[in-house]
Structures are given as C-alpha cells and as structure tokens.
Amino acid sequence: MWEPPFVYPVTIKITKDMKNKLERACTERCTSRSEFIRVHLDKILSEIYPKEHMKEGG
C-alpha cells in the first residue's frame, strides 16, 4: 500500500466543483481512486498551496 511521504499540515475544503473535477479526472485517466491520489495529490496540493507557503508552515 502506498504511503504519503509526509503529512500536509493543512485542511482542504473540497467544493462540489472540485470533487466533480477530481472524480472525472480519476475516471478518465486512472484505474482507481487510490491511483489517482497517488499520482496527482502532490500536484493538486502544490497548486492550492504553493511550496513557499508550505516551507513557512502555513
């Protein structure tokens, strides 16, 4: 089972629109939701929370 390399110290509010986009991308590109999360989680979070903010702790 895949484990994340570290825990993001943030809480993300998933809007209905975001959820729909994630599910559509998962259906189109990946064989399972876990595969989608494994491949795309870092990219998604880096877009929402830029790396500079992560380094500063928030």
C-alpha positions as a LaTeX table, in Angstrom:
\begin{tabular}{lrrr}
\hline
Residue & $x$ (\AA) & $y$ (\AA) & $z$ (\AA) \\
\hline
Met1 & 0.00 & 0.00 & 0.00 \\
Trp2 & 1.25 & 3.45 & $-0.90$ \\
Glu3 & 2.06 & 5.78 & 1.99 \\
Pro4 & 2.38 & 9.54 & 1.67 \\
Pro5 & 5.96 & 10.82 & 2.17 \\
Phe6 & 4.78 & 13.27 & 4.82 \\
Val7 & 1.61 & 14.75 & 6.27 \\
Tyr8 & 0.43 & 18.06 & 4.89 \\
Pro9 & $-0.28$ & 20.43 & 7.81 \\
Val10 & $-3.36$ & 21.81 & 6.14 \\
Thr11 & $-7.06$ & 21.15 & 5.86 \\
Ile12 & $-8.55$ & 21.33 & 2.40 \\
Lys13 & $-12.18$ & 22.14 & 1.88 \\
Ile14 & $-13.31$ & 20.21 & $-1.18$ \\
Thr15 & $-16.05$ & 22.04 & $-3.01$ \\
Lys16 & $-18.63$ & 20.19 & $-5.08$ \\
Asp17 & $-16.99$ & 21.52 & $-8.25$ \\
Met18 & $-13.56$ & 20.30 & $-7.13$ \\
Lys19 & $-14.98$ & 16.91 & $-6.24$ \\
Asn20 & $-16.62$ & 16.59 & $-9.66$ \\
Lys21 & $-13.39$ & 17.53 & $-11.43$ \\
Leu22 & $-11.36$ & 15.06 & $-9.37$ \\
Glu23 & $-13.82$ & 12.24 & $-9.99$ \\
Arg24 & $-13.95$ & 12.99 & $-13.72$ \\
Ala25 & $-10.14$ & 13.06 & $-13.97$ \\
Cys26 & $-9.95$ & 9.84 & $-11.97$ \\
Thr27 & $-12.42$ & 8.11 & $-14.27$ \\
Glu28 & $-10.69$ & 9.34 & $-17.43$ \\
Arg29 & $-7.04$ & 8.81 & $-16.54$ \\
Cys30 & $-6.64$ & 6.29 & $-13.76$ \\
Thr31 & $-7.70$ & 2.76 & $-12.92$ \\
Ser32 & $-8.72$ & 3.59 & $-9.37$ \\
Arg33 & $-9.17$ & 6.48 & $-6.98$ \\
Ser34 & $-6.11$ & 5.43 & $-4.98$ \\
Glu35 & $-4.03$ & 5.52 & $-8.17$ \\
Phe36 & $-5.35$ & 8.99 & $-8.95$ \\
Ile37 & $-4.49$ & 10.20 & $-5.46$ \\
Arg38 & $-1.02$ & 8.66 & $-5.59$ \\
Val39 & $-0.20$ & 10.25 & $-8.93$ \\
His40 & $-1.84$ & 13.64 & $-8.54$ \\
Leu41 & $-2.01$ & 14.57 & $-4.85$ \\
Asp42 & 1.29 & 16.46 & $-4.77$ \\
Lys43 & 0.45 & 18.36 & $-7.96$ \\
Ile44 & $-3.01$ & 19.29 & $-6.72$ \\
Leu45 & $-1.78$ & 20.49 & $-3.34$ \\
Ser46 & 1.16 & 22.38 & $-4.83$ \\
Glu47 & $-1.31$ & 24.33 & $-6.96$ \\
Ile48 & $-3.56$ & 25.08 & $-3.99$ \\
Tyr49 & $-0.75$ & 25.73 & $-1.51$ \\
Pro50 & 2.46 & 26.97 & $-3.20$ \\
Lys51 & 5.69 & 25.42 & $-1.93$ \\
Glu52 & 6.89 & 28.68 & $-0.38$ \\
His53 & 3.86 & 28.68 & 1.91 \\
Met54 & 4.42 & 25.05 & 2.85 \\
Lys55 & 8.02 & 25.79 & 3.91 \\
Glu56 & 6.83 & 28.62 & 6.13 \\
Gly57 & 4.43 & 26.26 & 7.87 \\
Gly58 & 1.19 & 27.56 & 6.52 \\
\hline
\end{tabular}
